[in-house]
Structure formats: C-alpha cells, structure tokens
C-alpha cells in the first residue's frame, strides 16, 4: 500500500524538478566565412555566441579543411584596422558575444582550395566546459556581401 503511494508521487516530483532545473544552454549561431581576395591568404570567420545560464569560455575553433584557426581580437588604431591573437574568449552568462567584420573574428590559415564560395564549412567550436558545437558556416568570396541572416548585412 505504502509502496503504491510513493510510486504515484514520484512522477510529479520529477516533473517539478525538471522545470526548476531548466538551464539555458550556450549556442553558436550565424556563423559564416569570408575568403581572402588572394588565394592562399587567410580567411575570416564570424559568428554569434549566445551565453547560457552558466558562464563559459570559447577556447578553440577548428575545421577539417583548415590547417590552423586563431581567435583574433579586432579593433582600430589611428584609423587602421588592427588585430591580435587571443587565447580564449569569455562568454558570460546570458550575454550575446558577436564576432563580426571590424571586430573579433576567427582567422583561418591554410584553407583547403576546395573551400569555395557557396559551400558550407563545418566549424567546430570548443568551450572550456568541453562542450563542442559543429556549425555549418556558409562561405562567401572576398567581395561578396555577408550571407542572408548572418546579422552582418
Ligand atoms: Cu585576424
């Protein structure tokens, strides 16, 4: 008798628990890649990271057809575009962090020539929590506008 009562109560308890523990996960959106005008020169990747309920840190971006990808901090000094490599990028909780032209970006060195405008490049994003996302990033040419819906046009 007692056992049956517990069995009845348990599903409700689990449901309530589930609701309260609803944690928003970090997400990577609107990723895209712009190739260099000069073959063999590095390409740049842009994307938007939406922080989850728990702070995290972007530590690596990688892709199979790319030899090396560095995170770069972009800025301006004396009217000139500048950039420098950064080891990681903190993603505070509930904060949107944008990597966009003129600002922070990922720099793609040694891009396989088969990566051409119109294809999608599978970019892998690794976070300090070991969470990893793979996002299909549309590739555009150097003079092309940013892809529709990328937030950069
Ligand atoms: Cu750069």
mmCIF file of C-alpha atoms and ligand atoms in Angstrom:
data_model
loop_
_atom_site.group_PDB
_atom_site.id
_atom_site.type_symbol
_atom_site.label_atom_id
_atom_site.label_comp_id
_atom_site.label_asym_id
_atom_site.label_seq_id
_atom_site.Cartn_x
_atom_site.Cartn_y
_atom_site.Cartn_z
ATOM 1 C CA UNK A 1 0.000 0.000 0.000
ATOM 2 C CA UNK A 2 2.718 2.410 1.046
ATOM 3 C CA UNK A 3 4.778 1.468 -1.974
ATOM 4 C CA UNK A 4 1.975 2.313 -4.402
ATOM 5 C CA UNK A 5 1.631 5.760 -2.896
ATOM 6 C CA UNK A 6 5.318 6.521 -3.395
ATOM 7 C CA UNK A 7 5.196 5.336 -6.989
ATOM 8 C CA UNK A 8 2.330 7.728 -7.663
ATOM 9 C CA UNK A 9 4.064 10.711 -6.098
ATOM 10 C CA UNK A 10 7.426 10.252 -7.788
ATOM 11 C CA UNK A 11 6.489 11.252 -11.375
ATOM 12 C CA UNK A 12 5.130 14.571 -10.097
ATOM 13 C CA UNK A 13 8.248 15.236 -8.087
ATOM 14 C CA UNK A 14 10.417 14.569 -11.141
ATOM 15 C CA UNK A 15 8.344 16.838 -13.339
ATOM 16 C CA UNK A 16 8.637 19.720 -10.878
ATOM 17 C CA UNK A 17 12.350 19.210 -10.533
ATOM 18 C CA UNK A 18 12.794 19.254 -14.304
ATOM 19 C CA UNK A 19 11.073 22.592 -14.604
ATOM 20 C CA UNK A 20 13.155 24.339 -11.966
ATOM 21 C CA UNK A 21 16.405 22.947 -13.258
ATOM 22 C CA UNK A 22 15.763 24.295 -16.752
ATOM 23 C CA UNK A 23 19.164 25.655 -17.704
ATOM 24 C CA UNK A 24 19.623 27.559 -20.930
ATOM 25 C CA UNK A 25 22.470 26.144 -22.948
ATOM 26 C CA UNK A 26 25.089 28.167 -24.748
ATOM 27 C CA UNK A 27 24.570 28.322 -28.524
ATOM 28 C CA UNK A 28 26.551 29.282 -31.616
ATOM 29 C CA UNK A 29 24.612 30.969 -34.425
ATOM 30 C CA UNK A 30 25.008 32.867 -37.682
ATOM 31 C CA UNK A 31 28.438 31.506 -38.493
ATOM 32 C CA UNK A 32 29.883 32.418 -41.875
ATOM 33 C CA UNK A 33 33.232 32.607 -43.582
ATOM 34 C CA UNK A 34 34.701 35.192 -45.946
ATOM 35 C CA UNK A 35 37.562 34.039 -48.104
ATOM 36 C CA UNK A 36 40.534 36.264 -48.910
ATOM 37 C CA UNK A 37 40.744 38.028 -52.271
ATOM 38 C CA UNK A 38 44.188 36.468 -52.639
ATOM 39 C CA UNK A 39 44.309 32.646 -52.821
ATOM 40 C CA UNK A 40 46.409 31.224 -50.009
ATOM 41 C CA UNK A 41 45.811 34.188 -47.720
ATOM 42 C CA UNK A 42 43.826 33.610 -44.518
ATOM 43 C CA UNK A 43 40.025 33.679 -44.453
ATOM 44 C CA UNK A 44 37.938 35.053 -41.597
ATOM 45 C CA UNK A 45 35.003 33.501 -39.777
ATOM 46 C CA UNK A 46 32.266 35.429 -37.998
ATOM 47 C CA UNK A 47 29.599 34.126 -35.655
ATOM 48 C CA UNK A 48 27.359 34.929 -32.709
ATOM 49 C CA UNK A 49 27.566 33.110 -29.392
ATOM 50 C CA UNK A 50 24.637 33.298 -27.027
ATOM 51 C CA UNK A 51 25.729 32.670 -23.470
ATOM 52 C CA UNK A 52 23.785 30.099 -21.476
ATOM 53 C CA UNK A 53 22.795 30.187 -17.820
ATOM 54 C CA UNK A 54 26.347 29.255 -16.856
ATOM 55 C CA UNK A 55 29.384 31.289 -17.971
ATOM 56 C CA UNK A 56 31.721 29.537 -20.372
ATOM 57 C CA UNK A 57 34.794 30.349 -22.430
ATOM 58 C CA UNK A 58 35.395 29.766 -26.135
ATOM 59 C CA UNK A 59 38.805 28.117 -26.319
ATOM 60 C CA UNK A 60 39.073 26.759 -29.855
ATOM 61 C CA UNK A 61 37.580 26.895 -33.316
ATOM 62 C CA UNK A 62 38.608 24.235 -35.792
ATOM 63 C CA UNK A 63 37.633 22.785 -39.170
ATOM 64 C CA UNK A 64 38.975 19.782 -41.057
ATOM 65 C CA UNK A 65 39.859 21.638 -44.296
ATOM 66 C CA UNK A 66 41.714 24.380 -42.399
ATOM 67 C CA UNK A 67 45.249 23.956 -41.032
ATOM 68 C CA UNK A 68 45.040 26.462 -38.163
ATOM 69 C CA UNK A 69 42.325 28.689 -36.769
ATOM 70 C CA UNK A 70 43.205 31.517 -34.400
ATOM 71 C CA UNK A 71 40.854 33.690 -32.392
ATOM 72 C CA UNK A 72 41.611 37.331 -33.129
ATOM 73 C CA UNK A 73 40.649 40.460 -31.324
ATOM 74 C CA UNK A 74 39.902 43.172 -33.863
ATOM 75 C CA UNK A 75 39.995 46.877 -33.322
ATOM 76 C CA UNK A 76 41.074 50.200 -34.729
ATOM 77 C CA UNK A 77 44.137 52.255 -34.007
ATOM 78 C CA UNK A 78 44.751 55.616 -35.711
ATOM 79 C CA UNK A 79 42.009 54.741 -38.196
ATOM 80 C CA UNK A 80 43.695 51.474 -39.167
ATOM 81 C CA UNK A 81 42.201 48.044 -38.623
ATOM 82 C CA UNK A 82 44.256 46.070 -36.164
ATOM 83 C CA UNK A 83 44.092 42.532 -34.857
ATOM 84 C CA UNK A 84 45.915 40.339 -32.404
ATOM 85 C CA UNK A 85 45.571 36.679 -31.444
ATOM 86 C CA UNK A 86 43.737 35.893 -28.235
ATOM 87 C CA UNK A 87 43.841 32.541 -26.449
ATOM 88 C CA UNK A 88 40.193 32.419 -25.462
ATOM 89 C CA UNK A 89 37.029 34.473 -25.284
ATOM 90 C CA UNK A 90 34.882 34.561 -22.127
ATOM 91 C CA UNK A 91 31.159 34.121 -22.765
ATOM 92 C CA UNK A 92 29.383 35.487 -19.674
ATOM 93 C CA UNK A 93 26.016 34.011 -18.711
ATOM 94 C CA UNK A 94 23.035 35.383 -20.635
ATOM 95 C CA UNK A 95 25.239 37.564 -22.812
ATOM 96 C CA UNK A 96 25.479 37.652 -26.594
ATOM 97 C CA UNK A 97 29.045 37.840 -27.901
ATOM 98 C CA UNK A 98 29.395 38.763 -31.571
ATOM 99 C CA UNK A 99 32.321 38.104 -33.841
ATOM 100 C CA UNK A 100 31.793 40.417 -36.777
ATOM 101 C CA UNK A 101 33.665 42.286 -39.519
ATOM 102 C CA UNK A 102 35.763 45.048 -37.949
ATOM 103 C CA UNK A 103 35.681 43.343 -34.561
ATOM 104 C CA UNK A 104 36.626 39.986 -33.118
ATOM 105 C CA UNK A 105 36.845 37.131 -35.598
ATOM 106 C CA UNK A 106 38.414 33.755 -36.175
ATOM 107 C CA UNK A 107 41.307 33.731 -38.634
ATOM 108 C CA UNK A 108 41.596 30.684 -40.878
ATOM 109 C CA UNK A 109 45.119 29.839 -42.022
ATOM 110 C CA UNK A 110 45.809 27.175 -44.623
ATOM 111 C CA UNK A 111 42.316 26.834 -46.061
ATOM 112 C CA UNK A 112 41.939 23.898 -48.450
ATOM 113 C CA UNK A 113 41.354 25.250 -52.014
ATOM 114 C CA UNK A 114 38.177 23.142 -52.236
ATOM 115 C CA UNK A 115 36.592 25.578 -49.764
ATOM 116 C CA UNK A 116 34.975 27.921 -52.292
ATOM 117 C CA UNK A 117 32.147 30.472 -52.208
ATOM 118 C CA UNK A 118 28.818 28.647 -51.990
ATOM 119 C CA UNK A 119 29.990 25.699 -49.913
ATOM 120 C CA UNK A 120 29.430 25.306 -46.206
ATOM 121 C CA UNK A 121 32.348 24.841 -43.868
ATOM 122 C CA UNK A 122 31.762 22.734 -40.746
ATOM 123 C CA UNK A 123 33.222 24.848 -37.960
ATOM 124 C CA UNK A 124 33.750 23.175 -34.609
ATOM 125 C CA UNK A 125 33.563 25.373 -31.502
ATOM 126 C CA UNK A 126 35.103 24.075 -28.296
ATOM 127 C CA UNK A 127 34.389 25.594 -24.906
ATOM 128 C CA UNK A 128 36.208 25.381 -21.574
ATOM 129 C CA UNK A 129 33.412 23.164 -20.230
ATOM 130 C CA UNK A 130 34.372 20.744 -23.042
ATOM 131 C CA UNK A 131 31.076 21.418 -24.743
ATOM 132 C CA UNK A 132 31.606 21.294 -28.506
ATOM 133 C CA UNK A 133 29.343 22.530 -31.288
ATOM 134 C CA UNK A 134 29.659 21.978 -35.004
ATOM 135 C CA UNK A 135 28.041 24.703 -37.089
ATOM 136 C CA UNK A 136 27.694 24.775 -40.895
ATOM 137 C CA UNK A 137 29.088 28.154 -41.959
ATOM 138 C CA UNK A 138 28.246 29.446 -45.459
ATOM 139 C CA UNK A 139 31.358 30.541 -47.343
ATOM 140 C CA UNK A 140 31.412 33.766 -49.387
ATOM 141 C CA UNK A 141 34.050 35.367 -51.596
ATOM 142 C CA UNK A 142 36.118 38.383 -50.582
ATOM 143 C CA UNK A 143 33.891 40.895 -52.374
ATOM 144 C CA UNK A 144 30.570 39.157 -51.621
ATOM 145 C CA UNK A 145 28.102 40.562 -49.122
ATOM 146 C CA UNK A 146 27.625 38.707 -45.844
ATOM 147 C CA UNK A 147 25.139 35.814 -46.185
ATOM 148 C CA UNK A 148 21.438 36.484 -45.636
ATOM 149 C CA UNK A 149 20.545 36.232 -41.976
ATOM 150 C CA UNK A 150 24.127 36.500 -40.744
ATOM 151 C CA UNK A 151 23.307 39.690 -38.891
ATOM 152 C CA UNK A 152 26.166 41.478 -40.657
ATOM 153 C CA UNK A 153 24.142 42.964 -43.503
HETATM 154 CU CU1 LIG B 1 42.598 38.242 -37.865
#
